[in-house]
PDB file of C-alpha atoms and ligand atoms in Angstrom:
ATOM      1  CA  MET A   1     197.418  -0.399  92.318  1.00 80.00           C
ATOM      2  CA  GLN A   2     198.470   2.223  94.863  1.00 93.00           C
ATOM      3  CA  ILE A   3     196.125   5.560  94.184  1.00 96.00           C
ATOM      4  CA  GLY A   4     198.485   8.683  94.668  1.00 97.00           C
ATOM      5  CA  LYS A   5     197.960  12.445  94.734  1.00 98.00           C
ATOM      6  CA  GLU A   6     195.102  14.208  93.001  1.00 98.00           C
ATOM      7  CA  LEU A   7     196.545  15.735  89.855  1.00 98.00           C
ATOM      8  CA  TYR A   8     193.483  17.069  88.398  1.00 97.00           C
ATOM      9  CA  THR A   9     190.118  17.909  89.311  1.00 97.00           C
ATOM     10  CA  GLY A  10     187.747  18.263  86.422  1.00 96.00           C
ATOM     11  CA  LYS A  11     183.809  19.271  86.592  1.00 96.00           C
ATOM     12  CA  ALA A  12     182.678  15.519  86.941  1.00 98.00           C
ATOM     13  CA  LYS A  13     186.095  13.758  87.233  1.00 98.00           C
ATOM     14  CA  SER A  14     189.159  13.777  89.392  1.00 98.00           C
ATOM     15  CA  VAL A  15     192.572  12.332  88.110  1.00 98.00           C
ATOM     16  CA  PHE A  16     194.999  10.725  90.367  1.00 98.00           C
ATOM     17  CA  ALA A  17     198.506   9.740  90.161  1.00 98.00           C
ATOM     18  CA  THR A  18     199.476   5.899  90.469  1.00 98.00           C
ATOM     19  CA  ASP A  19     202.773   3.971  91.545  1.00 97.00           C
ATOM     20  CA  ASP A  20     203.124   3.587  87.677  1.00 98.00           C
ATOM     21  CA  PRO A  21     204.040   6.792  85.976  1.00 97.00           C
ATOM     22  CA  GLU A  22     202.295   5.428  83.008  1.00 98.00           C
ATOM     23  CA  ARG A  23     198.883   4.966  84.468  1.00 98.00           C
ATOM     24  CA  TYR A  24     196.186   7.321  86.007  1.00 98.00           C
ATOM     25  CA  VAL A  25     193.061   6.496  88.229  1.00 98.00           C
ATOM     26  CA  MET A  26     190.242   8.162  86.907  1.00 98.00           C
ATOM     27  CA  ARG A  27     187.401   8.821  89.627  1.00 98.00           C
ATOM     28  CA  TYR A  28     183.914   9.760  88.446  1.00 98.00           C
ATOM     29  CA  ARG A  29     182.132  11.766  90.719  1.00 98.00           C
ATOM     30  CA  ASP A  30     178.295  12.517  91.203  1.00 98.00           C
ATOM     31  CA  ASP A  31     178.911  16.217  90.403  1.00 98.00           C
ATOM     32  CA  THR A  32     177.370  17.650  87.032  1.00 98.00           C
ATOM     33  CA  SER A  33     177.823  20.779  85.377  1.00 97.00           C
ATOM     34  CA  ALA A  34     176.356  22.476  82.158  1.00 96.00           C
ATOM     35  CA  PHE A  35     176.594  25.810  80.500  1.00 94.00           C
ATOM     36  CA  ASP A  36     180.417  25.725  80.882  1.00 89.00           C
ATOM     37  CA  GLY A  37     180.015  25.184  84.502  1.00 90.00           C
ATOM     38  CA  GLY A  38     177.336  27.989  84.938  1.00 93.00           C
ATOM     39  CA  LYS A  39     174.872  25.431  86.284  1.00 97.00           C
ATOM     40  CA  LYS A  40     175.747  22.610  88.902  1.00 97.00           C
ATOM     41  CA  ALA A  41     174.232  19.778  90.721  1.00 98.00           C
ATOM     42  CA  SER A  42     175.115  16.780  92.500  1.00 98.00           C
ATOM     43  CA  LEU A  43     173.184  13.674  91.136  1.00 98.00           C
ATOM     44  CA  ALA A  44     173.056  10.296  93.470  1.00 98.00           C
ATOM     45  CA  ARG A  45     174.631   7.411  91.512  1.00 98.00           C
ATOM     46  CA  LYS A  46     175.921   9.545  88.443  1.00 98.00           C
ATOM     47  CA  GLY A  47     179.592   8.669  89.274  1.00 98.00           C
ATOM     48  CA  ALA A  48     179.279   4.743  89.476  1.00 98.00           C
ATOM     49  CA  VAL A  49     176.680   4.861  86.345  1.00 98.00           C
ATOM     50  CA  ASN A  50     178.867   6.697  83.878  1.00 98.00           C
ATOM     51  CA  ASN A  51     182.120   4.848  85.127  1.00 98.00           C
ATOM     52  CA  LYS A  52     180.325   1.573  84.152  1.00 98.00           C
ATOM     53  CA  PHE A  53     178.848   2.706  81.206  1.00 98.00           C
ATOM     54  CA  ASN A  54     182.189   4.189  79.945  1.00 99.00           C
ATOM     55  CA  ALA A  55     183.889   0.978  80.651  1.00 98.00           C
ATOM     56  CA  PHE A  56     180.907  -0.921  78.524  1.00 98.00           C
ATOM     57  CA  ILE A  57     181.447   1.436  75.629  1.00 99.00           C
ATOM     58  CA  MET A  58     185.362   1.629  75.799  1.00 98.00           C
ATOM     59  CA  GLY A  59     185.105  -1.995  75.760  1.00 98.00           C
ATOM     60  CA  LYS A  60     182.749  -2.411  72.426  1.00 98.00           C
ATOM     61  CA  LEU A  61     185.019   0.287  70.744  1.00 98.00           C
ATOM     62  CA  ALA A  62     188.340  -1.773  71.616  1.00 98.00           C
ATOM     63  CA  GLU A  63     186.359  -5.003  69.982  1.00 98.00           C
ATOM     64  CA  ALA A  64     186.195  -2.943  66.868  1.00 98.00           C
ATOM     65  CA  GLY A  65     189.723  -1.933  66.962  1.00 98.00           C
ATOM     66  CA  ILE A  66     189.229   1.534  68.232  1.00 98.00           C
ATOM     67  CA  LEU A  67     191.697   2.193  70.929  1.00 97.00           C
ATOM     68  CA  SER A  68     191.195   4.191  74.345  1.00 98.00           C
ATOM     69  CA  HIS A  69     193.047   4.894  77.405  1.00 98.00           C
ATOM     70  CA  PHE A  70     190.651   2.765  79.320  1.00 98.00           C
ATOM     71  CA  GLU A  71     192.476  -0.252  81.054  1.00 98.00           C
ATOM     72  CA  ARG A  72     189.891  -1.596  83.343  1.00 98.00           C
ATOM     73  CA  LEU A  73     187.347  -0.859  86.258  1.00 98.00           C
ATOM     74  CA  LEU A  74     188.761  -0.478  89.837  1.00 98.00           C
ATOM     75  CA  SER A  75     185.646   0.155  91.922  1.00 98.00           C
ATOM     76  CA  ASP A  76     182.255   1.403  91.487  1.00 98.00           C
ATOM     77  CA  THR A  77     183.471   4.742  90.460  1.00 98.00           C
ATOM     78  CA  GLU A  78     187.337   4.268  89.523  1.00 98.00           C
ATOM     79  CA  SER A  79     188.993   3.113  86.481  1.00 98.00           C
ATOM     80  CA  LEU A  80     192.594   2.675  85.738  1.00 98.00           C
ATOM     81  CA  VAL A  81     193.578   4.439  82.483  1.00 98.00           C
ATOM     82  CA  LYS A  82     196.670   5.068  80.473  1.00 98.00           C
ATOM     83  CA  ARG A  83     198.383   8.546  80.747  1.00 98.00           C
ATOM     84  CA  LEU A  84     197.902  10.562  77.840  1.00 98.00           C
ATOM     85  CA  ASP A  85     199.227  13.851  76.581  1.00 98.00           C
ATOM     86  CA  MET A  86     195.599  15.123  76.223  1.00 98.00           C
ATOM     87  CA  ILE A  87     195.089  17.278  72.798  1.00 98.00           C
ATOM     88  CA  PRO A  88     193.239  20.237  74.090  1.00 98.00           C
ATOM     89  CA  VAL A  89     190.059  20.257  71.230  1.00 98.00           C
ATOM     90  CA  GLU A  90     186.932  18.504  71.412  1.00 98.00           C
ATOM     91  CA  CYS A  91     185.672  16.350  68.327  1.00 99.00           C
ATOM     92  CA  VAL A  92     182.136  16.657  67.711  1.00 99.00           C
ATOM     93  CA  VAL A  93     180.015  14.401  65.252  1.00 99.00           C
ATOM     94  CA  ARG A  94     176.277  15.030  64.874  1.00 99.00           C
ATOM     95  CA  ASN A  95     173.606  12.743  62.919  1.00 99.00           C
ATOM     96  CA  ILE A  96     170.909  14.672  63.987  1.00 99.00           C
ATOM     97  CA  ALA A  97     170.697  18.568  64.531  1.00 99.00           C
ATOM     98  CA  ALA A  98     170.187  19.492  68.244  1.00 98.00           C
ATOM     99  CA  GLY A  99     172.021  22.147  70.842  1.00 98.00           C
ATOM    100  CA  SER A 100     174.447  24.432  69.715  1.00 98.00           C
ATOM    101  CA  LEU A 101     174.131  23.604  65.905  1.00 98.00           C
ATOM    102  CA  CYS A 102     170.541  24.746  66.182  1.00 98.00           C
ATOM    103  CA  ARG A 103     171.479  27.819  67.827  1.00 98.00           C
ATOM    104  CA  ARG A 104     174.336  28.901  65.702  1.00 98.00           C
ATOM    105  CA  LEU A 105     172.838  28.100  62.287  1.00 98.00           C
ATOM    106  CA  GLY A 106     169.105  28.418  62.907  1.00 98.00           C
ATOM    107  CA  VAL A 107     168.044  25.063  61.786  1.00 98.00           C
ATOM    108  CA  THR A 108     165.221  22.914  63.181  1.00 98.00           C
ATOM    109  CA  GLU A 109     166.093  20.376  66.145  1.00 98.00           C
ATOM    110  CA  GLY A 110     165.829  16.709  64.748  1.00 98.00           C
ATOM    111  CA  THR A 111     166.558  17.503  61.289  1.00 98.00           C
ATOM    112  CA  GLU A 112     168.736  14.620  59.824  1.00 98.00           C
ATOM    113  CA  LEU A 113     172.386  15.116  59.029  1.00 98.00           C
ATOM    114  CA  ASN A 114     173.228  13.066  56.005  1.00 98.00           C
ATOM    115  CA  PRO A 115     176.351  13.176  55.873  1.00 98.00           C
ATOM    116  CA  PRO A 116     176.900  13.753  59.542  1.00 98.00           C
ATOM    117  CA  THR A 117     178.783  16.944  60.502  1.00 98.00           C
ATOM    118  CA  PHE A 118     182.330  17.270  62.268  1.00 99.00           C
ATOM    119  CA  GLU A 119     183.521  20.107  64.117  1.00 99.00           C
ATOM    120  CA  PHE A 120     186.314  20.939  66.505  1.00 99.00           C
ATOM    121  CA  PHE A 121     185.880  23.103  69.543  1.00 98.00           C
ATOM    122  CA  LEU A 122     188.710  24.368  71.756  1.00 98.00           C
ATOM    123  CA  LYS A 123     188.646  22.837  75.202  1.00 98.00           C
ATOM    124  CA  ASN A 124     188.527  26.148  77.244  1.00 96.00           C
ATOM    125  CA  ASP A 125     185.388  26.764  79.630  1.00 93.00           C
ATOM    126  CA  ALA A 126     186.314  30.825  80.215  1.00 94.00           C
ATOM    127  CA  LEU A 127     185.887  31.059  76.363  1.00 97.00           C
ATOM    128  CA  HIS A 128     183.010  28.997  76.227  1.00 95.00           C
ATOM    129  CA  ASP A 129     184.441  26.296  74.203  1.00 97.00           C
ATOM    130  CA  PRO A 130     184.778  28.143  70.708  1.00 98.00           C
ATOM    131  CA  MET A 131     184.535  26.616  67.427  1.00 98.00           C
ATOM    132  CA  ILE A 132     187.674  26.173  65.536  1.00 98.00           C
ATOM    133  CA  ASN A 133     188.930  24.414  62.530  1.00 98.00           C
ATOM    134  CA  ASP A 134     192.089  22.888  61.077  1.00 98.00           C
ATOM    135  CA  SER A 135     194.024  25.928  60.490  1.00 98.00           C
ATOM    136  CA  HIS A 136     193.591  27.367  64.101  1.00 98.00           C
ATOM    137  CA  ILE A 137     194.985  23.862  65.372  1.00 99.00           C
ATOM    138  CA  LEU A 138     197.961  23.894  63.146  1.00 98.00           C
ATOM    139  CA  ALA A 139     198.768  27.680  63.642  1.00 98.00           C
ATOM    140  CA  PHE A 140     198.671  27.382  67.448  1.00 98.00           C
ATOM    141  CA  ASN A 141     200.272  24.004  67.509  1.00 98.00           C
ATOM    142  CA  TRP A 142     197.647  22.361  69.325  1.00 98.00           C
ATOM    143  CA  ALA A 143     198.032  19.122  67.003  1.00 98.00           C
ATOM    144  CA  SER A 144     199.865  18.128  63.777  1.00 98.00           C
ATOM    145  CA  ALA A 145     198.077  17.573  60.417  1.00 98.00           C
ATOM    146  CA  ALA A 146     198.413  13.579  61.000  1.00 98.00           C
ATOM    147  CA  GLU A 147     196.841  13.887  64.469  1.00 98.00           C
ATOM    148  CA  ILE A 148     194.067  16.180  62.963  1.00 99.00           C
ATOM    149  CA  ALA A 149     193.208  13.437  60.371  1.00 98.00           C
ATOM    150  CA  ARG A 150     193.559  10.730  62.841  1.00 98.00           C
ATOM    151  CA  MET A 151     190.968  12.509  65.369  1.00 99.00           C
ATOM    152  CA  ARG A 152     188.692  12.900  62.516  1.00 98.00           C
ATOM    153  CA  GLU A 153     188.916   9.287  61.307  1.00 98.00           C
ATOM    154  CA  LEU A 154     188.644   7.790  64.874  1.00 98.00           C
ATOM    155  CA  THR A 155     185.524   9.987  65.808  1.00 99.00           C
ATOM    156  CA  PHE A 156     183.734   8.843  62.447  1.00 99.00           C
ATOM    157  CA  ALA A 157     184.685   5.120  63.256  1.00 98.00           C
ATOM    158  CA  VAL A 158     183.245   5.589  66.699  1.00 99.00           C
ATOM    159  CA  ASN A 159     179.999   6.788  64.831  1.00 99.00           C
ATOM    160  CA  THR A 160     179.726   3.670  62.903  1.00 98.00           C
ATOM    161  CA  VAL A 161     180.234   1.344  65.679  1.00 99.00           C
ATOM    162  CA  LEU A 162     177.877   3.236  68.291  1.00 99.00           C
ATOM    163  CA  LYS A 163     174.936   4.378  65.835  1.00 98.00           C
ATOM    164  CA  LYS A 164     174.322   0.717  65.402  1.00 98.00           C
ATOM    165  CA  LEU A 165     175.053  -0.155  68.941  1.00 99.00           C
ATOM    166  CA  PHE A 166     172.191   2.393  70.273  1.00 99.00           C
ATOM    167  CA  LEU A 167     169.865   1.636  67.381  1.00 98.00           C
ATOM    168  CA  ASP A 168     170.032  -1.996  68.203  1.00 98.00           C
ATOM    169  CA  ALA A 169     168.803  -0.742  71.639  1.00 98.00           C
ATOM    170  CA  GLY A 170     166.070   1.353  70.228  1.00 98.00           C
ATOM    171  CA  ILE A 171     168.046   4.297  70.653  1.00 99.00           C
ATOM    172  CA  LEU A 172     169.152   7.323  68.234  1.00 99.00           C
ATOM    173  CA  LEU A 173     172.643   8.738  68.769  1.00 99.00           C
ATOM    174  CA  VAL A 174     172.136  12.392  67.976  1.00 99.00           C
ATOM    175  CA  ASP A 175     175.472  13.673  68.546  1.00 99.00           C
ATOM    176  CA  TYR A 176     178.492  13.124  70.714  1.00 99.00           C
ATOM    177  CA  LYS A 177     181.749  14.713  71.744  1.00 98.00           C
ATOM    178  CA  LEU A 178     185.272  12.882  71.947  1.00 99.00           C
ATOM    179  CA  GLU A 179     188.548  14.042  73.125  1.00 98.00           C
ATOM    180  CA  PHE A 180     191.810  12.471  72.311  1.00 99.00           C
ATOM    181  CA  GLY A 181     195.514  12.394  73.440  1.00 98.00           C
ATOM    182  CA  ARG A 182     198.871  11.042  72.621  1.00 98.00           C
ATOM    183  CA  TYR A 183     200.581   7.717  73.995  1.00 98.00           C
ATOM    184  CA  HIS A 184     203.854   6.780  72.562  1.00 98.00           C
ATOM    185  CA  GLY A 185     203.213   8.418  69.285  1.00 96.00           C
ATOM    186  CA  GLU A 186     199.870   7.345  69.120  1.00 98.00           C
ATOM    187  CA  VAL A 187     196.510   9.056  69.133  1.00 98.00           C
ATOM    188  CA  LEU A 188     194.050   7.367  71.536  1.00 98.00           C
ATOM    189  CA  LEU A 189     190.629   8.182  72.692  1.00 99.00           C
ATOM    190  CA  GLY A 190     190.449   9.696  76.046  1.00 98.00           C
ATOM    191  CA  ASP A 191     188.304  11.162  78.585  1.00 98.00           C
ATOM    192  CA  GLU A 192     184.742   9.252  78.659  1.00 98.00           C
ATOM    193  CA  PHE A 193     181.758   8.164  76.468  1.00 98.00           C
ATOM    194  CA  SER A 194     178.652   8.736  78.598  1.00 98.00           C
ATOM    195  CA  PRO A 195     175.014  10.289  78.373  1.00 98.00           C
ATOM    196  CA  ASP A 196     177.008  13.300  79.828  1.00 98.00           C
ATOM    197  CA  GLY A 197     178.851  13.709  76.589  1.00 98.00           C
ATOM    198  CA  CYS A 198     176.397  12.783  74.022  1.00 98.00           C
ATOM    199  CA  ARG A 199     172.771  13.052  73.199  1.00 99.00           C
ATOM    200  CA  LEU A 200     170.519  10.067  72.879  1.00 99.00           C
ATOM    201  CA  TRP A 201     167.007  10.013  72.000  1.00 99.00           C
ATOM    202  CA  ASP A 202     164.331   7.186  72.354  1.00 98.00           C
ATOM    203  CA  ALA A 203     164.169   5.882  68.701  1.00 98.00           C
ATOM    204  CA  LYS A 204     160.149   5.695  69.032  1.00 98.00           C
ATOM    205  CA  THR A 205     159.220   8.501  71.359  1.00 98.00           C
ATOM    206  CA  GLY A 206     162.067  11.001  70.713  1.00 98.00           C
ATOM    207  CA  GLU A 207     162.273  11.142  74.495  1.00 98.00           C
ATOM    208  CA  LYS A 208     165.788  12.865  75.403  1.00 98.00           C
ATOM    209  CA  LEU A 209     167.907  10.323  77.657  1.00 98.00           C
ATOM    210  CA  ASP A 210     170.978  12.232  78.199  1.00 98.00           C
ATOM    211  CA  LYS A 211     172.352  15.275  79.626  1.00 98.00           C
ATOM    212  CA  ASP A 212     169.923  17.520  78.065  1.00 98.00           C
ATOM    213  CA  ARG A 213     167.479  16.494  80.872  1.00 98.00           C
ATOM    214  CA  PHE A 214     169.693  18.271  83.279  1.00 98.00           C
ATOM    215  CA  ARG A 215     170.290  21.286  81.100  1.00 98.00           C
ATOM    216  CA  GLN A 216     166.441  21.724  80.161  1.00 98.00           C
ATOM    217  CA  ASP A 217     165.304  20.644  83.956  1.00 98.00           C
ATOM    218  CA  LEU A 218     163.258  17.763  82.591  1.00 98.00           C
ATOM    219  CA  GLY A 219     163.908  15.493  85.680  1.00 98.00           C
ATOM    220  CA  ASN A 220     164.864  11.941  86.250  1.00 98.00           C
ATOM    221  CA  VAL A 221     168.411  12.533  84.830  1.00 98.00           C
ATOM    222  CA  ILE A 222     170.254   9.650  86.479  1.00 98.00           C
ATOM    223  CA  GLU A 223     166.914   7.207  85.754  1.00 98.00           C
ATOM    224  CA  ALA A 224     167.337   7.916  81.949  1.00 98.00           C
ATOM    225  CA  TYR A 225     171.032   7.084  81.977  1.00 98.00           C
ATOM    226  CA  GLU A 226     170.127   3.686  83.873  1.00 98.00           C
ATOM    227  CA  GLU A 227     167.402   3.092  81.378  1.00 98.00           C
ATOM    228  CA  VAL A 228     170.084   3.297  78.429  1.00 98.00           C
ATOM    229  CA  ALA A 229     172.475   1.252  80.321  1.00 98.00           C
ATOM    230  CA  ARG A 230     169.724  -1.194  80.823  1.00 98.00           C
ATOM    231  CA  ARG A 231     168.970  -1.372  77.179  1.00 98.00           C
ATOM    232  CA  LEU A 232     172.559  -1.678  75.990  1.00 98.00           C
ATOM    233  CA  GLY A 233     173.164  -4.373  78.705  1.00 98.00           C
ATOM    234  CA  VAL A 234     175.600  -2.501  80.756  1.00 98.00           C
ATOM    235  CA  ASP A 235     176.286  -4.494  84.439  1.00 97.00           C
ATOM    236  CA  LEU A 236     175.388  -1.528  86.875  1.00 97.00           C
ATOM    237  CA  SER A 237     175.655  -4.095  89.866  1.00 93.00           C
TER     238      SER A 237
HETATM  239  N1  UDP B 301     179.507  18.187  74.455  1.00 63.79           N
HETATM  240  C1  UDP B 301     180.309  18.000  75.619  1.00 63.79           C
HETATM  241  N2  UDP B 301     181.129  19.024  76.144  1.00 63.79           N
HETATM  242  C2  UDP B 301     181.175  20.062  75.868  1.00 63.79           C
HETATM  243  C3  UDP B 301     180.486  20.625  74.827  1.00 63.79           C
HETATM  244  C4  UDP B 301     179.474  19.786  74.126  1.00 63.79           C
HETATM  245  O1  UDP B 301     180.149  17.008  76.256  1.00 63.79           O
HETATM  246  O2  UDP B 301     181.568  20.750  76.486  1.00 63.79           O
HETATM  247  C5  UDP B 301     178.642  17.253  73.915  1.00 63.79           C
HETATM  248  C6  UDP B 301     177.161  17.481  74.284  1.00 63.79           C
HETATM  249  O3  UDP B 301     176.810  16.814  75.209  1.00 63.79           O
HETATM  250  C7  UDP B 301     176.520  17.087  72.874  1.00 63.79           C
HETATM  251  C8  UDP B 301     177.624  17.471  71.762  1.00 63.79           C
HETATM  252  O4  UDP B 301     178.830  17.622  72.380  1.00 63.79           O
HETATM  253  O5  UDP B 301     176.233  15.707  72.828  1.00 63.79           O
HETATM  254  C9  UDP B 301     177.086  18.621  70.983  1.00 63.79           C
HETATM  255  O6  UDP B 301     176.995  19.647  71.618  1.00 63.79           O
HETATM  256  P1  UDP B 301     176.649  20.963  71.343  1.00 63.79           P
HETATM  257  O7  UDP B 301     177.780  21.776  70.442  1.00 63.79           O
HETATM  258  O8  UDP B 301     175.476  21.119  70.679  1.00 63.79           O
HETATM  259  O9  UDP B 301     176.659  22.213  72.632  1.00 63.79           O
HETATM  260  P2  UDP B 301     175.532  22.330  73.887  1.00 63.79           P
HETATM  261  O10 UDP B 301     174.058  22.261  72.985  1.00 63.79           O
HETATM  262  O11 UDP B 301     175.813  21.149  74.703  1.00 63.79           O
HETATM  263  O12 UDP B 301     176.059  23.534  74.239  1.00 63.79           O
END
């Protein structure tokens, strides 16, 4: 696989062309950011941990019939993925109240949400990823009604699989963000699933094991990601 030019540089990953127009290489960097890029740092090993963590999760989702752009690991920090036409919205499911939900609605962190909530956000750092709904997505042509329905269905399907996977490892899946893209007329899961884009609490102690450790200056950020990986059985070697 020939790696070509860098096409896109995100806050934590870079995307490269390959000799196959249908495939990209995604490189996970050690860079991390929060608050729409307002807080930045470099955390040793993060790129490799998230790359391998994501490969593990995408494999579990594929086993459950949920398809993503992920094809295979290429190196410690690189994965081969399908080229998707990304839909510019973020899909968030919450099982327990935390983060922006608490700020927006004044609910207490830790409140159980039954049924879980579903939210769309526009992917736009300059606008601070505002919350949007189906009608905005249709009015601005970001996705079709069928694609909206599919994103919602897949995001909840992911919840069923991953809530159990994490709980079996003694971890609560509090919330998570997914992004989707189009591939030959189908909606596939894109981007990544790692502790950078979800909240994970130790089921016994409530200890935060995700990016909130960085957001809230709790320390041992990557050590927590590695602990989650270890409990799940992710091969980090
Ligand atoms: N999230 C993300 N990227 C974003 C916004 C949110 O990965 O740009 C994730 C975040 O890590 C959390 C979930 O989506 O797991 C819900 O985030 P929330 O709306 O509570 O926003 P936050 O408190 O992170 O600003």
